[in-house]
mmCIF file of C-alpha atoms and ligand atoms in Angstrom:
data_model
loop_
_atom_site.group_PDB
_atom_site.id
_atom_site.type_symbol
_atom_site.label_atom_id
_atom_site.label_comp_id
_atom_site.label_asym_id
_atom_site.label_seq_id
_atom_site.Cartn_x
_atom_site.Cartn_y
_atom_site.Cartn_z
ATOM 1 C CA MET A 1 8.237 53.574 27.583
ATOM 2 C CA GLN A 2 8.111 53.042 23.821
ATOM 3 C CA LYS A 3 6.786 56.546 23.291
ATOM 4 C CA ILE A 4 9.557 58.059 25.384
ATOM 5 C CA ASP A 5 12.181 56.104 23.468
ATOM 6 C CA ARG A 6 10.586 57.194 20.202
ATOM 7 C CA TYR A 7 9.792 60.851 20.902
ATOM 8 C CA VAL A 8 12.238 62.051 23.576
ATOM 9 C CA MET A 9 15.847 62.797 22.655
ATOM 10 C CA GLY A 10 18.086 60.029 23.807
ATOM 11 C CA THR A 11 20.320 61.794 26.322
ATOM 12 C CA TYR A 12 19.672 59.154 29.003
ATOM 13 C CA LYS A 13 20.110 55.414 29.139
ATOM 14 C CA ARG A 14 17.100 54.584 31.293
ATOM 15 C CA SER A 15 16.485 51.564 33.504
ATOM 16 C CA GLN A 16 13.461 49.536 32.391
ATOM 17 C CA VAL A 17 11.248 50.739 35.214
ATOM 18 C CA MET A 18 8.269 53.087 35.199
ATOM 19 C CA PHE A 19 7.604 54.682 38.579
ATOM 20 C CA LEU A 20 4.070 55.729 39.414
ATOM 21 C CA ARG A 21 4.153 56.794 43.056
ATOM 22 C CA GLY A 22 6.454 57.471 45.958
ATOM 23 C CA ARG A 23 6.047 57.811 49.713
ATOM 24 C CA GLY A 24 8.892 58.489 52.101
ATOM 25 C CA CYS A 25 11.815 56.318 50.996
ATOM 26 C CA THR A 26 9.605 53.925 49.023
ATOM 27 C CA LEU A 27 8.866 53.977 45.288
ATOM 28 C CA PHE A 28 6.123 52.006 43.490
ATOM 29 C CA ASP A 29 6.286 50.963 39.835
ATOM 30 C CA ASP A 30 3.557 50.166 37.298
ATOM 31 C CA GLN A 31 3.936 46.407 37.874
ATOM 32 C CA GLY A 32 3.032 46.614 41.568
ATOM 33 C CA ASN A 33 6.651 46.364 42.773
ATOM 34 C CA GLU A 34 8.042 48.314 45.712
ATOM 35 C CA TYR A 35 11.540 49.758 45.944
ATOM 36 C CA LEU A 36 13.654 51.270 48.687
ATOM 37 C CA ASP A 37 15.031 54.462 47.208
ATOM 38 C CA LEU A 38 18.730 55.052 47.921
ATOM 39 C CA LEU A 39 19.075 57.594 45.115
ATOM 40 C CA ALA A 40 16.374 60.179 45.937
ATOM 41 C CA GLY A 41 16.228 61.309 42.300
ATOM 42 C CA ILE A 42 20.003 61.981 42.480
ATOM 43 C CA ALA A 43 20.237 63.659 45.893
ATOM 44 C CA VAL A 44 17.096 65.714 45.306
ATOM 45 C CA CYS A 45 14.225 64.350 47.402
ATOM 46 C CA ASN A 46 16.034 64.806 50.726
ATOM 47 C CA LEU A 47 12.763 64.718 52.673
ATOM 48 C CA GLY A 48 11.529 61.676 50.765
ATOM 49 C CA HIS A 49 8.667 61.378 48.315
ATOM 50 C CA ALA A 50 5.304 63.054 48.865
ATOM 51 C CA HIS A 51 6.446 64.705 52.092
ATOM 52 C CA PRO A 52 3.165 65.850 53.724
ATOM 53 C CA ALA A 53 4.206 69.441 54.544
ATOM 54 C CA VAL A 54 5.863 70.019 51.158
ATOM 55 C CA THR A 55 2.940 68.490 49.277
ATOM 56 C CA LYS A 56 0.404 70.568 51.165
ATOM 57 C CA ALA A 57 2.386 73.765 50.646
ATOM 58 C CA VAL A 58 2.626 73.105 46.897
ATOM 59 C CA CYS A 59 -1.104 72.368 46.587
ATOM 60 C CA ASP A 60 -2.139 75.382 48.678
ATOM 61 C CA GLN A 61 0.154 77.695 46.729
ATOM 62 C CA ALA A 62 -1.061 76.342 43.363
ATOM 63 C CA LEU A 63 -4.595 77.264 44.415
ATOM 64 C CA SER A 64 -3.617 80.867 45.122
ATOM 65 C CA LEU A 65 -0.747 82.138 42.919
ATOM 66 C CA THR A 66 1.618 80.450 40.454
ATOM 67 C CA HIS A 67 3.601 83.156 38.695
ATOM 68 C CA VAL A 68 3.859 86.912 38.365
ATOM 69 C CA SER A 69 7.629 87.377 37.636
ATOM 70 C CA ASN A 70 10.341 89.013 39.701
ATOM 71 C CA LEU A 71 9.122 92.477 38.778
ATOM 72 C CA PHE A 72 6.918 92.186 41.868
ATOM 73 C CA TYR A 73 7.151 90.972 45.449
ATOM 74 C CA THR A 74 5.842 87.508 46.268
ATOM 75 C CA GLU A 75 5.672 86.002 49.736
ATOM 76 C CA PRO A 76 7.111 82.456 49.724
ATOM 77 C CA GLN A 77 10.649 83.427 48.681
ATOM 78 C CA ALA A 78 10.999 85.824 51.618
ATOM 79 C CA VAL A 79 11.115 83.062 54.226
ATOM 80 C CA VAL A 80 13.406 80.859 52.117
ATOM 81 C CA ALA A 81 15.866 83.703 51.593
ATOM 82 C CA GLU A 82 15.866 84.516 55.290
ATOM 83 C CA LEU A 83 16.392 80.894 56.345
ATOM 84 C CA LEU A 84 19.235 80.395 53.836
ATOM 85 C CA VAL A 85 21.033 83.579 54.831
ATOM 86 C CA GLU A 86 20.498 83.292 58.593
ATOM 87 C CA ASN A 87 21.761 79.698 58.575
ATOM 88 C CA SER A 88 24.843 80.227 56.377
ATOM 89 C CA PHE A 89 27.881 82.477 55.838
ATOM 90 C CA ALA A 90 26.020 84.439 53.173
ATOM 91 C CA ASP A 91 24.459 87.891 53.241
ATOM 92 C CA GLN A 92 22.180 87.561 50.210
ATOM 93 C CA VAL A 93 20.783 85.050 47.765
ATOM 94 C CA PHE A 94 19.809 84.995 44.077
ATOM 95 C CA PHE A 95 17.211 82.355 43.157
ATOM 96 C CA CYS A 96 17.130 80.444 39.878
ATOM 97 C CA ASN A 97 15.961 77.067 38.562
ATOM 98 C CA SER A 98 18.794 74.546 38.501
ATOM 99 C CA GLY A 99 22.327 73.745 39.556
ATOM 100 C CA ALA A 100 23.882 74.665 36.243
ATOM 101 C CA GLU A 101 22.043 77.977 36.280
ATOM 102 C CA ALA A 102 23.184 78.670 39.841
ATOM 103 C CA ASN A 103 26.771 78.054 38.741
ATOM 104 C CA GLU A 104 26.308 80.393 35.788
ATOM 105 C CA GLY A 105 25.207 83.072 38.249
ATOM 106 C CA ALA A 106 28.234 82.431 40.450
ATOM 107 C CA LEU A 107 30.562 82.632 37.443
ATOM 108 C CA LYS A 108 28.973 85.881 36.312
ATOM 109 C CA LEU A 109 29.562 87.312 39.782
ATOM 110 C CA ALA A 110 33.185 86.165 39.545
ATOM 111 C CA ARG A 111 33.509 87.966 36.212
ATOM 112 C CA LEU A 112 32.171 91.196 37.732
ATOM 113 C CA TRP A 113 34.486 90.708 40.707
ATOM 114 C CA GLY A 114 37.525 90.361 38.438
ATOM 115 C CA LYS A 115 36.576 93.511 36.524
ATOM 116 C CA GLU A 116 35.895 95.543 39.641
ATOM 117 C CA LYS A 117 38.647 94.403 42.005
ATOM 118 C CA LEU A 118 41.352 92.541 40.044
ATOM 119 C CA ASN A 119 42.097 94.650 36.973
ATOM 120 C CA GLY A 120 39.844 92.634 34.695
ATOM 121 C CA ALA A 121 41.052 89.163 35.724
ATOM 122 C CA PHE A 122 38.635 86.528 34.414
ATOM 123 C CA GLY A 123 40.357 83.152 34.843
ATOM 124 C CA VAL A 124 38.735 80.521 37.022
ATOM 125 C CA ILE A 125 40.551 77.513 38.431
ATOM 126 C CA SER A 126 38.304 74.454 38.713
ATOM 127 C CA MET A 127 38.966 70.804 39.457
ATOM 128 C CA GLU A 128 39.566 67.662 37.482
ATOM 129 C CA ARG A 129 36.688 65.187 37.910
ATOM 130 C CA SER A 130 34.414 68.004 39.015
ATOM 131 C CA PHE A 131 30.805 68.332 37.913
ATOM 132 C CA HIS A 132 29.122 71.714 37.593
ATOM 133 C CA GLY A 133 26.301 71.124 35.102
ATOM 134 C CA ARG A 134 25.516 71.067 31.395
ATOM 135 C CA THR A 135 25.217 74.689 30.292
ATOM 136 C CA PHE A 136 28.159 76.127 28.393
ATOM 137 C CA ALA A 137 30.097 77.812 31.174
ATOM 138 C CA ALA A 138 29.186 75.070 33.676
ATOM 139 C CA LEU A 139 30.299 72.309 31.340
ATOM 140 C CA SER A 140 33.487 74.220 30.602
ATOM 141 C CA ALA A 141 34.155 74.402 34.348
ATOM 142 C CA THR A 142 33.452 70.682 34.660
ATOM 143 C CA GLY A 143 36.654 68.648 34.612
ATOM 144 C CA GLN A 144 35.422 65.567 32.768
ATOM 145 C CA GLU A 145 36.177 64.773 29.142
ATOM 146 C CA MET A 146 33.056 62.619 28.812
ATOM 147 C CA ILE A 147 30.827 65.624 29.543
ATOM 148 C CA GLN A 148 32.773 68.075 27.367
ATOM 149 C CA LYS A 149 33.279 65.765 24.394
ATOM 150 C CA GLY A 150 32.004 67.226 21.121
ATOM 151 C CA TYR A 151 31.347 70.705 22.527
ATOM 152 C CA ASP A 152 34.723 72.300 22.040
ATOM 153 C CA PRO A 153 35.839 75.002 21.771
ATOM 154 C CA LEU A 154 34.843 75.482 25.401
ATOM 155 C CA ALA A 155 34.781 78.696 27.402
ATOM 156 C CA PRO A 156 38.528 79.347 27.632
ATOM 157 C CA VAL A 157 38.531 80.867 31.106
ATOM 158 C CA PHE A 158 38.876 77.606 33.042
ATOM 159 C CA SER A 159 42.005 75.741 33.988
ATOM 160 C CA HIS A 160 41.565 72.363 35.636
ATOM 161 C CA VAL A 161 43.811 71.138 38.421
ATOM 162 C CA PRO A 162 43.815 67.852 40.365
ATOM 163 C CA PHE A 163 41.375 67.997 43.291
ATOM 164 C CA GLY A 164 43.352 68.055 46.530
ATOM 165 C CA ASP A 165 46.743 69.065 45.137
ATOM 166 C CA PHE A 166 47.486 72.527 46.507
ATOM 167 C CA GLU A 167 50.893 72.876 44.869
ATOM 168 C CA VAL A 168 49.535 72.427 41.355
ATOM 169 C CA LEU A 169 46.762 74.906 42.092
ATOM 170 C CA GLN A 170 49.313 77.429 43.320
ATOM 171 C CA LYS A 171 51.429 76.927 40.183
ATOM 172 C CA GLN A 172 48.385 77.332 37.974
ATOM 173 C CA TRP A 173 47.554 80.686 39.535
ATOM 174 C CA ASP A 174 48.371 83.781 37.521
ATOM 175 C CA GLU A 175 47.441 87.465 37.518
ATOM 176 C CA ASN A 176 44.386 86.579 35.456
ATOM 177 C CA THR A 177 42.842 84.356 38.160
ATOM 178 C CA CYS A 178 39.707 85.772 39.788
ATOM 179 C CA ALA A 179 38.179 82.684 41.416
ATOM 180 C CA VAL A 180 38.524 79.057 42.418
ATOM 181 C CA MET A 181 35.474 76.866 41.978
ATOM 182 C CA MET A 182 35.008 73.428 43.488
ATOM 183 C CA GLU A 183 32.700 70.973 45.200
ATOM 184 C CA PRO A 184 33.773 70.435 48.840
ATOM 185 C CA VAL A 185 32.880 66.780 48.280
ATOM 186 C CA GLN A 186 33.025 65.688 44.647
ATOM 187 C CA GLY A 187 29.757 63.895 43.902
ATOM 188 C CA GLU A 188 29.595 62.753 40.271
ATOM 189 C CA GLY A 189 33.392 62.553 40.356
ATOM 190 C CA GLY A 190 33.197 59.542 42.650
ATOM 191 C CA VAL A 191 32.184 60.730 46.172
ATOM 192 C CA VAL A 192 35.515 62.304 47.186
ATOM 193 C CA PRO A 193 35.610 64.628 50.210
ATOM 194 C CA ALA A 194 38.283 67.347 50.229
ATOM 195 C CA GLU A 195 40.936 67.360 52.959
ATOM 196 C CA LYS A 196 40.427 70.068 55.586
ATOM 197 C CA GLU A 197 44.018 71.245 55.264
ATOM 198 C CA TYR A 198 43.708 71.567 51.487
ATOM 199 C CA LEU A 199 40.615 73.745 51.761
ATOM 200 C CA GLU A 200 42.280 75.895 54.429
ATOM 201 C CA LYS A 201 45.208 76.511 52.104
ATOM 202 C CA VAL A 202 42.964 77.341 49.160
ATOM 203 C CA ARG A 203 40.942 79.701 51.336
ATOM 204 C CA LYS A 204 44.116 81.444 52.496
ATOM 205 C CA LEU A 205 45.464 81.785 48.960
ATOM 206 C CA CYS A 206 42.175 83.283 47.716
ATOM 207 C CA ASP A 207 42.295 85.764 50.605
ATOM 208 C CA GLU A 208 45.878 86.756 49.835
ATOM 209 C CA LYS A 209 45.073 87.305 46.169
ATOM 210 C CA GLY A 210 41.701 88.940 46.730
ATOM 211 C CA ALA A 211 40.018 86.216 44.623
ATOM 212 C CA LEU A 212 36.699 84.469 45.235
ATOM 213 C CA LEU A 213 36.272 80.951 46.561
ATOM 214 C CA ILE A 214 33.141 79.414 45.040
ATOM 215 C CA PHE A 215 31.713 76.223 46.508
ATOM 216 C CA ASP A 216 29.342 74.265 44.327
ATOM 217 C CA GLU A 217 27.118 72.719 46.992
ATOM 218 C CA VAL A 218 24.405 71.756 44.524
ATOM 219 C CA GLN A 219 24.757 68.140 45.680
ATOM 220 C CA THR A 220 26.427 68.512 49.095
ATOM 221 C CA GLY A 221 24.221 71.282 50.454
ATOM 222 C CA LEU A 222 20.937 71.173 52.363
ATOM 223 C CA GLY A 223 21.735 68.408 54.809
ATOM 224 C CA ARG A 224 23.199 65.865 52.421
ATOM 225 C CA THR A 225 26.543 65.518 54.231
ATOM 226 C CA GLY A 226 25.163 65.467 57.772
ATOM 227 C CA LYS A 227 25.450 69.222 58.208
ATOM 228 C CA LEU A 228 23.231 71.862 56.631
ATOM 229 C CA PHE A 229 26.111 72.810 54.293
ATOM 230 C CA ALA A 230 29.241 70.787 53.615
ATOM 231 C CA TYR A 231 31.606 73.734 54.177
ATOM 232 C CA GLU A 232 30.705 73.496 57.887
ATOM 233 C CA HIS A 233 32.785 70.297 58.109
ATOM 234 C CA PHE A 234 35.969 72.143 57.201
ATOM 235 C CA GLY A 235 36.028 75.222 59.413
ATOM 236 C CA ILE A 236 36.153 77.657 56.494
ATOM 237 C CA THR A 237 33.565 79.557 54.473
ATOM 238 C CA PRO A 238 33.412 80.215 50.739
ATOM 239 C CA ASP A 239 32.580 83.642 49.296
ATOM 240 C CA ILE A 240 29.907 82.208 47.037
ATOM 241 C CA MET A 241 27.938 78.968 47.323
ATOM 242 C CA THR A 242 25.557 77.452 44.816
ATOM 243 C CA LEU A 243 22.610 75.236 45.727
ATOM 244 C CA ALA A 244 19.916 73.409 43.785
ATOM 245 C CA LYS A 245 19.040 69.701 43.861
ATOM 246 C CA ALA A 246 17.356 69.354 47.272
ATOM 247 C CA LEU A 247 16.224 72.949 47.675
ATOM 248 C CA ALA A 248 12.573 72.328 46.777
ATOM 249 C CA ASN A 249 12.575 68.533 47.319
ATOM 250 C CA GLY A 250 12.021 67.768 43.629
ATOM 251 C CA LEU A 251 10.696 70.980 42.153
ATOM 252 C CA PRO A 252 13.241 72.920 40.093
ATOM 253 C CA ALA A 253 15.028 75.465 42.263
ATOM 254 C CA GLY A 254 18.556 76.794 42.457
ATOM 255 C CA ALA A 255 20.279 79.507 44.466
ATOM 256 C CA VAL A 256 23.475 81.544 44.503
ATOM 257 C CA LEU A 257 24.465 82.626 48.008
ATOM 258 C CA ALA A 258 27.152 85.253 48.499
ATOM 259 C CA LYS A 259 28.829 87.511 50.990
ATOM 260 C CA LYS A 260 27.868 91.162 50.726
ATOM 261 C CA GLU A 261 30.931 92.366 48.809
ATOM 262 C CA ALA A 262 30.231 89.942 45.965
ATOM 263 C CA ALA A 263 26.431 90.107 46.153
ATOM 264 C CA ASP A 264 26.549 93.897 45.807
ATOM 265 C CA LEU A 265 27.991 93.522 42.289
ATOM 266 C CA PHE A 266 24.572 92.454 41.021
ATOM 267 C CA GLY A 267 22.221 95.387 40.530
ATOM 268 C CA PRO A 268 18.924 95.832 38.673
ATOM 269 C CA GLY A 269 19.166 94.382 35.167
ATOM 270 C CA THR A 270 22.607 92.750 35.586
ATOM 271 C CA HIS A 271 21.229 89.233 35.989
ATOM 272 C CA GLY A 272 17.784 87.679 36.037
ATOM 273 C CA THR A 273 15.404 84.803 35.523
ATOM 274 C CA THR A 274 11.788 84.438 34.461
ATOM 275 C CA PHE A 275 10.856 81.427 36.570
ATOM 276 C CA GLY A 276 13.320 81.719 39.456
ATOM 277 C CA ALA A 277 11.846 82.097 42.961
ATOM 278 C CA GLY A 278 8.359 81.313 41.654
ATOM 279 C CA PRO A 279 5.765 81.011 44.422
ATOM 280 C CA ILE A 280 5.059 77.257 44.098
ATOM 281 C CA VAL A 281 8.707 76.245 44.073
ATOM 282 C CA MET A 282 9.499 78.618 46.938
ATOM 283 C CA ALA A 283 6.553 77.299 48.976
ATOM 284 C CA ALA A 284 8.160 73.859 48.702
ATOM 285 C CA ALA A 285 11.618 75.255 49.531
ATOM 286 C CA ARG A 286 10.190 77.039 52.583
ATOM 287 C CA GLU A 287 8.968 73.716 53.994
ATOM 288 C CA VAL A 288 12.304 72.060 53.170
ATOM 289 C CA MET A 289 14.279 74.776 54.956
ATOM 290 C CA GLN A 290 11.930 74.701 57.941
ATOM 291 C CA VAL A 291 12.385 70.945 58.366
ATOM 292 C CA LEU A 292 16.164 71.047 57.860
ATOM 293 C CA THR A 293 16.589 73.811 60.435
ATOM 294 C CA GLU A 294 14.345 72.246 63.091
ATOM 295 C CA PRO A 295 16.402 71.734 66.260
ATOM 296 C CA GLY A 296 17.810 68.215 66.299
ATOM 297 C CA PHE A 297 17.008 67.314 62.698
ATOM 298 C CA MET A 298 20.571 67.526 61.392
ATOM 299 C CA ASP A 299 21.992 65.758 64.472
ATOM 300 C CA ASP A 300 19.663 62.886 63.780
ATOM 301 C CA VAL A 301 20.741 62.782 60.115
ATOM 302 C CA ALA A 302 24.383 62.798 61.215
ATOM 303 C CA GLN A 303 23.758 59.827 63.525
ATOM 304 C CA ARG A 304 21.814 57.708 61.051
ATOM 305 C CA SER A 305 24.301 58.419 58.265
ATOM 306 C CA ALA A 306 27.203 57.443 60.534
ATOM 307 C CA TYR A 307 25.321 54.214 61.211
ATOM 308 C CA PHE A 308 24.986 53.583 57.461
ATOM 309 C CA LYS A 309 28.668 54.268 56.874
ATOM 310 C CA GLN A 310 29.598 51.888 59.696
ATOM 311 C CA LYS A 311 27.458 49.188 58.042
ATOM 312 C CA LEU A 312 29.241 49.794 54.733
ATOM 313 C CA GLU A 313 32.617 49.588 56.462
ATOM 314 C CA GLN A 314 31.653 46.259 58.007
ATOM 315 C CA ILE A 315 30.771 44.932 54.562
ATOM 316 C CA ALA A 316 34.025 46.267 53.112
ATOM 317 C CA ALA A 317 35.972 44.534 55.896
ATOM 318 C CA LYS A 318 34.299 41.222 54.992
ATOM 319 C CA LEU A 319 34.975 41.582 51.251
ATOM 320 C CA PRO A 320 38.267 43.474 50.922
ATOM 321 C CA GLU A 321 38.972 42.085 47.440
ATOM 322 C CA LYS A 322 35.648 43.460 46.123
ATOM 323 C CA VAL A 323 35.142 46.666 48.104
ATOM 324 C CA LEU A 324 38.305 48.752 47.887
ATOM 325 C CA GLU A 325 37.124 51.776 49.833
ATOM 326 C CA VAL A 326 34.177 53.323 51.670
ATOM 327 C CA ARG A 327 34.077 57.094 51.427
ATOM 328 C CA GLY A 328 31.890 60.151 51.755
ATOM 329 C CA LEU A 329 30.230 62.325 54.350
ATOM 330 C CA GLY A 330 26.753 62.040 55.842
ATOM 331 C CA PHE A 331 24.328 60.496 53.369
ATOM 332 C CA LEU A 332 26.638 61.096 50.403
ATOM 333 C CA LEU A 333 28.397 57.747 50.500
ATOM 334 C CA GLY A 334 30.338 55.711 47.979
ATOM 335 C CA LEU A 335 31.795 52.230 47.710
ATOM 336 C CA LYS A 336 34.773 51.865 45.431
ATOM 337 C CA LEU A 337 34.446 48.468 43.742
ATOM 338 C CA SER A 338 37.086 46.313 42.124
ATOM 339 C CA GLY A 339 35.066 46.133 38.904
ATOM 340 C CA PRO A 340 32.232 47.796 36.967
ATOM 341 C CA GLY A 341 29.150 48.597 39.064
ATOM 342 C CA ALA A 342 26.488 48.781 36.324
ATOM 343 C CA PRO A 343 25.484 45.077 36.579
ATOM 344 C CA LEU A 344 25.049 45.532 40.334
ATOM 345 C CA VAL A 345 22.789 48.536 39.870
ATOM 346 C CA LYS A 346 20.592 46.383 37.640
ATOM 347 C CA GLU A 347 20.590 43.526 40.125
ATOM 348 C CA PHE A 348 19.655 45.825 43.022
ATOM 349 C CA LEU A 349 16.787 47.215 40.991
ATOM 350 C CA GLU A 350 15.492 43.694 40.381
ATOM 351 C CA LYS A 351 15.721 43.090 44.131
ATOM 352 C CA GLY A 352 13.787 46.293 44.902
ATOM 353 C CA PHE A 353 16.564 48.797 45.678
ATOM 354 C CA VAL A 354 17.323 51.941 43.709
ATOM 355 C CA VAL A 355 21.039 52.723 43.805
ATOM 356 C CA ASN A 356 23.406 54.508 41.469
ATOM 357 C CA CYS A 357 26.885 54.023 40.065
ATOM 358 C CA THR A 358 29.228 56.853 39.110
ATOM 359 C CA GLN A 359 32.621 56.866 37.383
ATOM 360 C CA GLY A 360 32.027 53.233 36.392
ATOM 361 C CA ASP A 361 33.079 51.587 39.652
ATOM 362 C CA ILE A 362 31.730 53.725 42.511
ATOM 363 C CA LEU A 363 28.383 52.669 43.972
ATOM 364 C CA ARG A 364 26.816 55.886 45.217
ATOM 365 C CA PHE A 365 24.215 56.029 47.986
ATOM 366 C CA VAL A 366 22.275 59.270 48.372
ATOM 367 C CA PRO A 367 19.032 58.203 50.078
ATOM 368 C CA PRO A 368 16.404 60.581 51.431
ATOM 369 C CA LEU A 369 17.719 61.994 54.720
ATOM 370 C CA ILE A 370 14.736 60.430 56.491
ATOM 371 C CA ILE A 371 15.804 56.826 55.823
ATOM 372 C CA THR A 372 15.397 54.715 58.971
ATOM 373 C CA ARG A 373 17.872 52.368 60.657
ATOM 374 C CA GLU A 374 15.570 49.458 59.757
ATOM 375 C CA GLN A 375 15.696 50.432 56.088
ATOM 376 C CA ILE A 376 19.480 50.782 56.293
ATOM 377 C CA ASP A 377 19.667 47.314 57.880
ATOM 378 C CA ALA A 378 17.472 45.814 55.154
ATOM 379 C CA PHE A 379 19.600 47.274 52.403
ATOM 380 C CA SER A 380 22.900 46.391 54.074
ATOM 381 C CA GLU A 381 21.890 42.736 54.257
ATOM 382 C CA VAL A 382 21.001 42.674 50.544
ATOM 383 C CA LEU A 383 24.179 44.580 49.690
ATOM 384 C CA LEU A 384 26.343 42.029 51.488
ATOM 385 C CA GLN A 385 24.623 39.034 49.869
ATOM 386 C CA THR A 386 24.712 40.637 46.433
ATOM 387 C CA LEU A 387 28.390 41.488 46.693
ATOM 388 C CA ILE A 388 29.187 37.937 47.866
ATOM 389 C CA GLY A 389 27.571 36.660 44.657
ATOM 390 C CA TRP A 390 29.119 39.353 42.467
ATOM 391 C CA ASP A 391 31.840 38.465 39.990
ATOM 392 C CA SER A 392 33.815 41.699 39.716
ATOM 393 C CA GLY A 393 35.149 40.667 36.292
ATOM 394 C CA GLN A 394 31.705 40.444 34.726
ATOM 395 C CA VAL A 395 30.636 42.788 31.952
ATOM 396 C CA GLU A 396 27.157 44.144 31.404
ATOM 397 C CA LYS A 397 24.877 41.829 29.425
HETATM 398 C C1 LIG B 401 23.736 68.010 39.782
HETATM 399 C C2 LIG B 401 24.847 68.958 39.923
HETATM 400 C C3 LIG B 401 24.918 70.122 39.136
HETATM 401 C C4 LIG B 401 23.938 70.416 38.013
HETATM 402 O O1 LIG B 401 22.659 70.646 38.467
HETATM 403 P P1 LIG B 401 21.453 70.720 37.402
HETATM 404 O O2 LIG B 401 20.271 71.090 38.231
HETATM 405 O O3 LIG B 401 21.354 69.385 36.750
HETATM 406 O O4 LIG B 401 21.804 71.774 36.422
HETATM 407 C C5 LIG B 401 25.947 71.007 39.372
HETATM 408 N N1 LIG B 401 26.865 70.771 40.326
HETATM 409 C C6 LIG B 401 26.828 69.673 41.095
HETATM 410 C C7 LIG B 401 27.857 69.475 42.150
HETATM 411 C C8 LIG B 401 25.833 68.720 40.913
HETATM 412 O O5 LIG B 401 25.815 67.604 41.646
#
């Protein structure tokens, strides 16, 4: 820990825990303590830690081929691409290494789209409180001052509008607009699902104007919300969708999925990546996609996540002055608290539960999708007792 604090740049305020191993939804630290993981490495390890099929695939692939570049064909990405396309609205996929990089790819497609179909329009409307990543275009798209602070001037193509307010979005639209970019459920922004009617209106407006609708499903995709992709909840499809976090269950992988008309704008040499779609990462992603698309798997996730949400609602009903709201979809759930959540996160950690707080007062639960009802019960009991003892006015020590 001392070496990390000394030698690694200080972009993170870390909890004082060193994890050594994980299995399923359980993490083990260097002091012999066990934890129930309700964070999954920030919505990444959707199949839990050390998933047997993923682990075996990674080991087998490492023994045969690690990297040759995208100048050649390699096998593992073929199955992943097929499973992503055949189970979504998209016609083709571009693989990369992270969420931010996937969003960069989507924004580059939007730029080509504007040039080709909208007389050079390059403006993108994105949302306040959104999160799209830390690279320059992605952080410019992100609607949070905290993340942009110090990095201005930002990429000037983005205008930010309040998430959910169609009239403002419509007013913001001009002849320079080529795309709208948003998360169907804001994750970092506080676990806020969009309204179905709002998304329908945005979809219709994009269609009328010939502009692209880009969904950043880096956090919401791949089973997180109780469906394979969050857009399925709303009865509409985007033109482009970005994925990352859970795609390879912890190995770095991202993807840009698009309908044919947009996908066709990328040709040889117009975009690329050295590491993207590497065989080891794609072997892991293949196992992830196979599990997620097994008949019944998502139904089971939907049922267990509804059970978790019901438990949270029961707790909220008992403590209305402390828990102001329960929100989210599937296993992307948030509790809006009446005070800062950081001291609670620390207390849960001491009690053996890994949870997260976003926007200061939203406890966020994004456990592995394989969490059991017994584990949900165990956490719910501790959550209730902890909240009973919590003084919402307290500040972090
Ligand atoms: C995490 C996240 C990103 C950024 O992903 P990285 O892999 O950290 O670059 C982008 N968009 C959303 C919605 C995210 O949750």
